[in-house]
Short mmCIF file of C-alpha atoms in Angstrom, two decimals:
data_model
loop_
_atom_site.label_atom_id
_atom_site.label_comp_id
_atom_site.label_asym_id
_atom_site.label_seq_id
_atom_site.Cartn_x
_atom_site.Cartn_y
_atom_site.Cartn_z
CA MET A 1 40.21 -2.49 11.57
CA ALA A 2 38.81 0.77 10.25
CA LEU A 3 40.96 2.71 7.81
CA ASP A 4 42.27 6.13 8.77
CA GLY A 5 41.17 9.40 7.21
CA PRO A 6 43.94 9.70 4.60
CA ALA A 7 43.23 6.17 3.35
CA LEU A 8 39.51 6.93 3.07
CA ASP A 9 40.40 10.10 1.19
CA THR A 10 42.58 8.12 -1.23
CA LEU A 11 39.88 5.54 -1.90
CA PHE A 12 36.69 7.59 -1.80
CA ARG A 13 36.59 11.12 -0.49
CA GLN A 14 39.34 12.91 -2.40
CA ALA A 15 39.65 10.50 -5.34
CA ARG A 16 38.54 11.86 -8.68
CA THR A 17 37.92 10.46 -12.14
CA HIS A 18 40.95 11.67 -14.06
CA TYR A 19 41.12 13.05 -17.57
CA GLY A 20 44.79 13.98 -17.60
CA TRP A 21 47.90 12.18 -16.47
CA THR A 22 51.19 12.97 -14.81
CA GLY A 23 53.46 11.44 -17.44
CA VAL A 24 54.88 8.95 -14.95
CA ALA A 25 55.01 5.46 -16.45
CA VAL A 26 53.14 2.57 -14.85
CA THR A 27 55.26 -0.55 -14.66
CA ASP A 28 54.12 -4.08 -15.31
CA ASP A 29 54.95 -4.87 -11.69
CA GLU A 30 52.52 -2.18 -10.57
CA LEU A 31 49.80 -3.70 -12.75
CA ARG A 32 50.48 -7.08 -11.21
CA ARG A 33 50.24 -5.63 -7.71
CA VAL A 34 46.94 -3.94 -8.54
CA PHE A 35 45.57 -7.17 -9.98
CA ASP A 36 46.77 -9.14 -6.95
CA LEU A 37 44.61 -6.88 -4.78
CA ALA A 38 41.59 -6.70 -7.08
CA ARG A 39 41.34 -10.46 -7.57
CA MET A 40 40.77 -10.89 -3.83
CA GLY A 41 37.44 -9.05 -3.92
CA PRO A 42 34.41 -11.30 -3.46
CA THR A 43 32.42 -12.72 -6.39
CA SER A 44 29.53 -15.19 -6.50
CA ALA A 45 30.89 -18.69 -5.92
CA ASN A 46 34.35 -17.20 -6.45
CA SER A 47 33.38 -17.07 -10.11
CA SER A 48 35.87 -14.33 -11.00
CA PRO A 49 34.43 -13.75 -14.48
CA ALA A 50 36.38 -10.58 -15.27
CA ARG A 51 39.23 -10.62 -17.77
CA PHE A 52 41.55 -7.62 -17.85
CA LEU A 53 43.29 -6.38 -20.95
CA PHE A 54 46.03 -3.87 -20.18
CA LEU A 55 46.90 -1.72 -23.17
CA ARG A 56 50.34 -0.17 -22.73
CA THR A 57 51.59 0.49 -26.24
CA THR A 58 50.43 3.11 -28.70
CA GLU A 59 49.64 0.33 -31.14
CA ALA A 60 47.37 -1.44 -28.67
CA LYS A 61 45.58 1.78 -27.75
CA GLN A 62 45.12 2.70 -31.42
CA ARG A 63 43.25 -0.56 -31.95
CA LEU A 64 40.78 0.57 -29.32
CA ARG A 65 40.47 4.12 -30.64
CA PRO A 66 37.68 3.50 -33.21
CA ALA A 67 35.47 2.07 -30.46
CA LEU A 68 35.73 5.11 -28.20
CA SER A 69 33.15 7.82 -27.79
CA ALA A 70 34.52 11.14 -29.05
CA GLY A 71 34.76 12.61 -25.57
CA ASN A 72 36.85 9.70 -24.33
CA VAL A 73 39.51 9.62 -27.06
CA ASP A 74 42.03 12.08 -25.63
CA LYS A 75 42.10 10.79 -22.09
CA THR A 76 42.31 7.21 -23.27
CA MET A 77 45.03 7.73 -25.84
CA SER A 78 47.14 9.76 -23.42
CA ALA A 79 46.81 7.41 -20.44
CA PRO A 80 49.95 5.43 -19.60
CA VAL A 81 47.82 2.27 -19.37
CA VAL A 82 44.27 1.52 -20.46
CA CYS A 83 42.50 -1.50 -19.01
CA ILE A 84 39.56 -3.10 -20.78
CA VAL A 85 37.48 -4.94 -18.19
CA ALA A 86 35.78 -7.80 -20.01
CA HIS A 87 33.96 -10.80 -18.66
CA ASP A 88 33.85 -14.40 -19.78
CA PRO A 89 30.27 -15.64 -20.29
CA ALA A 90 31.55 -19.22 -19.94
CA PHE A 91 33.25 -18.44 -16.63
CA TYR A 92 31.58 -21.48 -15.09
CA GLU A 93 33.96 -23.80 -16.87
CA GLU A 94 36.56 -22.66 -14.34
CA LEU A 95 34.47 -23.35 -11.24
CA PRO A 96 35.75 -26.90 -10.67
CA LYS A 97 39.08 -25.15 -9.98
CA LEU A 98 37.83 -21.98 -8.29
CA PHE A 99 35.03 -23.48 -6.21
CA PRO A 100 36.07 -27.12 -5.73
CA HIS A 101 33.90 -27.87 -2.68
CA ALA A 102 30.65 -28.00 -4.70
CA ASP A 103 29.55 -28.69 -8.25
CA ALA A 104 29.11 -25.00 -8.95
CA ARG A 105 29.57 -25.49 -12.68
CA SER A 106 26.20 -27.21 -12.83
CA TRP A 107 24.46 -24.13 -11.40
CA PHE A 108 25.28 -22.20 -14.55
CA ALA A 109 26.00 -24.62 -17.38
CA GLY A 110 22.88 -24.86 -19.53
CA ASN A 111 21.34 -21.75 -17.94
CA GLU A 112 22.59 -19.07 -20.28
CA ALA A 113 20.51 -16.25 -18.77
CA LEU A 114 21.80 -16.90 -15.25
CA ALA A 115 25.36 -17.26 -16.50
CA ALA A 116 25.14 -14.01 -18.45
CA ALA A 117 23.70 -12.06 -15.52
CA THR A 118 26.26 -13.55 -13.14
CA ALA A 119 29.13 -12.72 -15.48
CA PHE A 120 27.87 -9.16 -15.98
CA ARG A 121 27.21 -8.49 -12.30
CA ASN A 122 30.37 -10.04 -10.96
CA GLY A 123 32.57 -8.76 -13.77
CA SER A 124 31.28 -5.29 -12.90
CA LEU A 125 32.04 -5.84 -9.22
CA GLN A 126 35.56 -6.76 -10.25
CA GLY A 127 35.81 -3.58 -12.30
CA ALA A 128 35.04 -1.64 -9.12
CA TYR A 129 37.60 -3.68 -7.19
CA LEU A 130 40.16 -2.80 -9.85
CA ILE A 131 39.43 0.93 -9.49
CA MET A 132 39.71 0.68 -5.70
CA ALA A 133 42.89 -1.41 -5.98
CA ALA A 134 44.48 1.10 -8.37
CA ARG A 135 43.70 3.95 -6.00
CA ALA A 136 44.92 1.90 -3.05
CA ALA A 137 48.20 1.41 -4.91
CA GLY A 138 48.54 5.16 -5.39
CA LEU A 139 47.50 5.27 -9.05
CA ASP A 140 44.97 7.64 -10.61
CA ALA A 141 42.05 6.12 -12.50
CA GLY A 142 39.68 7.49 -15.13
CA PRO A 143 37.01 4.79 -15.42
CA MET A 144 34.55 5.08 -18.31
CA SER A 145 32.13 2.97 -20.26
CA GLY A 146 31.83 5.28 -23.26
CA PHE A 147 32.89 2.91 -25.99
CA ASP A 148 31.23 0.59 -28.47
CA ASN A 149 31.41 -2.86 -26.95
CA ALA A 150 30.73 -4.51 -30.28
CA LYS A 151 33.89 -2.99 -31.71
CA VAL A 152 36.06 -4.34 -28.93
CA ASP A 153 37.19 -7.47 -30.65
CA PRO A 154 36.71 -10.67 -28.67
CA ASP A 155 40.01 -11.90 -30.10
CA LYS A 156 41.62 -9.71 -27.46
CA LEU A 157 40.34 -12.03 -24.77
CA PRO A 158 42.79 -14.47 -23.30
CA PRO A 159 41.99 -18.15 -23.64
CA ARG A 160 40.15 -19.88 -20.83
CA SER A 161 42.46 -20.97 -18.14
CA PRO A 162 42.25 -23.01 -14.97
CA ARG A 163 44.04 -20.53 -12.67
CA PHE A 164 43.82 -16.83 -12.13
CA GLU A 165 47.32 -15.63 -11.75
CA PHE A 166 48.07 -12.35 -13.46
CA ASP A 167 49.28 -13.95 -16.66
CA GLU A 168 46.14 -15.97 -16.94
CA ALA A 169 43.46 -13.33 -16.37
CA CYS A 170 45.31 -10.39 -17.89
CA ARG A 171 47.17 -9.39 -21.00
CA LEU A 172 49.73 -6.66 -21.41
CA LEU A 173 49.31 -5.08 -24.84
CA MET B 1 49.16 8.10 -1.76
CA ALA B 2 49.43 4.33 -1.60
CA LEU B 3 47.73 2.60 1.30
CA ASP B 4 49.82 0.75 3.86
CA GLY B 5 49.84 -3.01 4.32
CA PRO B 6 47.29 -3.24 7.13
CA ALA B 7 44.81 -1.16 5.09
CA LEU B 8 45.32 -3.40 2.05
CA ASP B 9 44.78 -6.40 4.31
CA THR B 10 41.52 -4.92 5.60
CA LEU B 11 40.20 -4.19 2.12
CA PHE B 12 41.51 -7.10 0.09
CA ARG B 13 44.14 -9.48 1.38
CA GLN B 14 42.78 -10.61 4.73
CA ALA B 15 39.11 -9.75 4.20
CA ARG B 16 36.76 -12.69 3.96
CA THR B 17 33.13 -13.24 3.04
CA HIS B 18 31.53 -13.81 6.42
CA TYR B 19 28.87 -16.34 7.38
CA GLY B 20 28.77 -15.62 11.10
CA TRP B 21 28.69 -12.43 13.11
CA THR B 22 30.11 -11.06 16.31
CA GLY B 23 26.83 -9.99 17.89
CA VAL B 24 27.91 -6.35 17.99
CA ALA B 25 25.14 -4.08 16.74
CA VAL B 26 25.64 -1.81 13.74
CA THR B 27 24.31 1.67 14.35
CA ASP B 28 22.42 3.82 11.88
CA ASP B 29 25.28 6.30 12.08
CA GLU B 30 27.68 3.60 10.93
CA LEU B 31 25.42 2.83 7.97
CA ARG B 32 25.38 6.50 7.07
CA ARG B 33 29.17 6.68 7.23
CA VAL B 34 29.49 3.62 5.00
CA PHE B 35 27.04 5.10 2.50
CA ASP B 36 28.86 8.45 2.59
CA LEU B 37 31.99 6.66 1.42
CA ALA B 38 30.35 4.33 -1.09
CA ARG B 39 28.42 7.07 -2.84
CA MET B 40 31.70 8.77 -3.80
CA GLY B 41 32.77 5.88 -6.03
CA PRO B 42 32.65 6.68 -9.76
CA THR B 43 29.67 5.81 -11.96
CA SER B 44 28.92 6.60 -15.61
CA ALA B 45 27.88 10.24 -15.86
CA ASN B 46 27.57 10.21 -12.07
CA SER B 47 24.42 8.19 -12.68
CA SER B 48 24.43 6.59 -9.21
CA PRO B 49 21.67 4.09 -10.06
CA ALA B 50 22.00 1.95 -6.90
CA ARG B 51 19.37 2.11 -4.21
CA PHE B 52 20.22 0.57 -0.84
CA LEU B 53 17.69 -1.03 1.47
CA PHE B 54 19.07 -1.64 4.94
CA LEU B 55 17.12 -4.29 6.83
CA ARG B 56 17.74 -4.00 10.56
CA THR B 57 14.67 -5.47 12.20
CA THR B 58 13.64 -9.11 12.40
CA GLU B 59 10.40 -8.16 10.68
CA ALA B 60 12.19 -6.62 7.73
CA LYS B 61 14.54 -9.59 7.38
CA GLN B 62 11.64 -12.03 7.59
CA ARG B 63 10.08 -10.35 4.57
CA LEU B 64 13.22 -11.18 2.63
CA ARG B 65 13.50 -14.75 3.89
CA PRO B 66 11.24 -16.44 1.28
CA ALA B 67 13.42 -15.02 -1.49
CA LEU B 68 16.67 -16.45 -0.14
CA SER B 69 18.45 -19.54 -1.38
CA ALA B 70 18.48 -22.21 1.32
CA GLY B 71 22.21 -21.86 1.93
CA ASN B 72 21.90 -18.14 2.56
CA VAL B 73 19.08 -18.13 5.10
CA ASP B 74 21.05 -18.53 8.31
CA LYS B 75 23.74 -15.97 7.62
CA THR B 76 21.20 -13.46 6.38
CA MET B 77 18.75 -13.87 9.24
CA SER B 78 21.50 -13.65 11.85
CA ALA B 79 23.29 -10.63 10.37
CA PRO B 80 22.89 -7.39 12.35
CA VAL B 81 22.08 -5.59 9.09
CA VAL B 82 21.22 -6.87 5.62
CA CYS B 83 21.52 -4.52 2.66
CA ILE B 84 19.63 -5.13 -0.56
CA VAL B 85 21.49 -3.40 -3.38
CA ALA B 86 18.91 -2.52 -6.00
CA HIS B 87 19.15 -0.24 -9.00
CA ASP B 88 16.66 2.16 -10.51
CA PRO B 89 16.14 1.52 -14.23
CA ALA B 90 14.86 5.09 -14.60
CA PHE B 91 17.96 6.53 -12.94
CA TYR B 92 18.35 8.97 -15.82
CA GLU B 93 15.50 11.09 -14.50
CA GLU B 94 17.96 12.27 -11.83
CA LEU B 95 20.73 13.26 -14.21
CA PRO B 96 19.67 16.91 -14.55
CA LYS B 97 20.59 17.12 -10.85
CA LEU B 98 23.54 14.73 -10.78
CA PHE B 99 25.18 15.70 -14.09
CA PRO B 100 23.99 19.27 -14.68
CA HIS B 101 26.73 20.28 -17.16
CA ALA B 102 25.25 18.26 -20.03
CA ASP B 103 21.88 16.90 -21.09
CA ALA B 104 22.79 13.42 -19.93
CA ARG B 105 19.16 12.44 -19.45
CA SER B 106 18.75 12.43 -23.22
CA TRP B 107 21.49 9.82 -23.61
CA PHE B 108 19.32 7.24 -21.86
CA ALA B 109 15.68 8.33 -22.04
CA GLY B 110 14.02 6.37 -24.82
CA ASN B 111 16.91 3.89 -25.02
CA GLU B 112 15.71 1.24 -22.64
CA ALA B 113 18.46 -1.27 -23.44
CA LEU B 114 21.24 1.24 -22.78
CA ALA B 115 19.53 2.45 -19.62
CA ALA B 116 19.09 -1.11 -18.34
CA ALA B 117 22.72 -2.05 -19.02
CA THR B 118 23.96 1.19 -17.46
CA ALA B 119 21.83 0.69 -14.37
CA PHE B 120 22.96 -2.92 -14.00
CA ARG B 121 26.65 -2.20 -14.55
CA ASN B 122 26.86 0.90 -12.41
CA GLY B 123 24.56 -0.42 -9.71
CA SER B 124 26.90 -3.42 -9.49
CA LEU B 125 29.92 -1.13 -9.26
CA GLN B 126 28.18 0.62 -6.39
CA GLY B 127 27.58 -2.73 -4.71
CA ALA B 128 31.34 -3.29 -4.79
CA TYR B 129 31.97 0.20 -3.44
CA LEU B 130 29.59 -0.60 -0.59
CA ILE B 131 31.51 -3.77 0.28
CA MET B 132 34.80 -1.88 0.19
CA ALA B 133 33.33 0.99 2.22
CA ALA B 134 31.98 -1.41 4.86
CA ARG B 135 35.37 -3.06 5.17
CA ALA B 136 37.07 0.34 5.26
CA ALA B 137 34.79 1.28 8.14
CA GLY B 138 35.82 -1.83 10.04
CA LEU B 139 32.69 -3.87 9.38
CA ASP B 140 32.53 -7.46 8.17
CA ALA B 141 30.55 -8.20 5.01
CA GLY B 142 29.01 -11.36 3.61
CA PRO B 143 27.99 -10.38 0.07
CA MET B 144 25.78 -12.81 -1.85
CA SER B 145 23.46 -12.88 -4.81
CA GLY B 146 21.69 -16.12 -3.92
CA PHE B 147 18.13 -14.88 -3.78
CA ASP B 148 15.15 -14.69 -6.08
CA ASN B 149 15.10 -11.17 -7.46
CA ALA B 150 11.51 -11.49 -8.55
CA LYS B 151 10.45 -12.04 -4.96
CA VAL B 152 12.14 -8.91 -3.73
CA ASP B 153 9.18 -6.63 -3.93
CA PRO B 154 9.75 -3.40 -5.84
CA ASP B 155 7.56 -1.64 -3.30
CA LYS B 156 10.64 -1.69 -1.07
CA LEU B 157 12.31 0.79 -3.38
CA PRO B 158 12.40 4.37 -2.23
CA PRO B 159 10.68 6.92 -4.43
CA ARG B 160 12.74 8.78 -6.99
CA SER B 161 14.48 11.70 -5.49
CA PRO B 162 16.52 14.61 -6.77
CA ARG B 163 19.42 14.26 -4.29
CA PHE B 164 21.41 11.38 -2.98
CA GLU B 165 21.79 11.97 0.69
CA PHE B 166 21.46 8.88 2.85
CA ASP B 167 17.77 9.35 3.50
CA GLU B 168 17.07 9.59 -0.19
CA ALA B 169 19.00 6.62 -1.53
CA CYS B 170 18.59 4.35 1.48
CA ARG B 171 15.94 2.96 3.76
CA LEU B 172 16.37 1.60 7.24
CA LEU B 173 13.97 -1.30 7.74
#
């Protein structure tokens, strides 16, 4: 089924990268609905390497502030929710759960270069799915990569987990 | 505007990675419409590093065949169209056209690591936009990364080009 014109406008044609926000709060339920859509997008061997950190509080956003490029501070600090899209380089430890019909773990374990490229590529795909899912849910998005990755503390990452429900792949900060 | 349930099903909830095809041809006009949607997805500094190679003929697909993982041969050879999603590591040469309000070329030129990561990340985002755009246009997709990149000859890449109309970022093979 092809989507109609207004839906294509919402996803692609009229959507814009936003720098200002309406002031309307985004609820945790909305974040869960967006994630429930985004997680359905395809990844290699269902590897689902992305981990999503949703920063809702001023305190959580202030922790991120020193890592931001100057031009990205205002829009990030004023956004109702900021999502850090990370990826787990050891994603393959979850494949016995996520891809049970083959020994997919063995394709990546011990091959660090392949695992890193797969995590990067598929985590990026999932970032795009998240943008599309947010727009599909009627939310504005202002995606950007202007921050210092090294300053985004890995301690923000959730522990590895055998399932990918919202609470397992995401954190609300 | 939030999308309705059937649209969300088409994009995310009911969509599947396909291994077989209906036999209905995909026209060049359809490919152009899909590209026209996908190219609107956001990339860093509008960098748009992805280059799309659409393989339509048996001859073009046969050139790709030796690079495919065994499990991906049948679905790829039988697909009406195969798209190779590449990215241009020298994408920044186009930024004076694509991002004219700042000297964005200088952010990447001479910083090969940043340029490579930006091309990889944003080219991957664009791959996801292409999948979503194909689904939005009513087409089935069977995305996969099971091929030997080194065997996919760089001579298939289109020359650098100052604009990103279909004929400039895509080739129909």
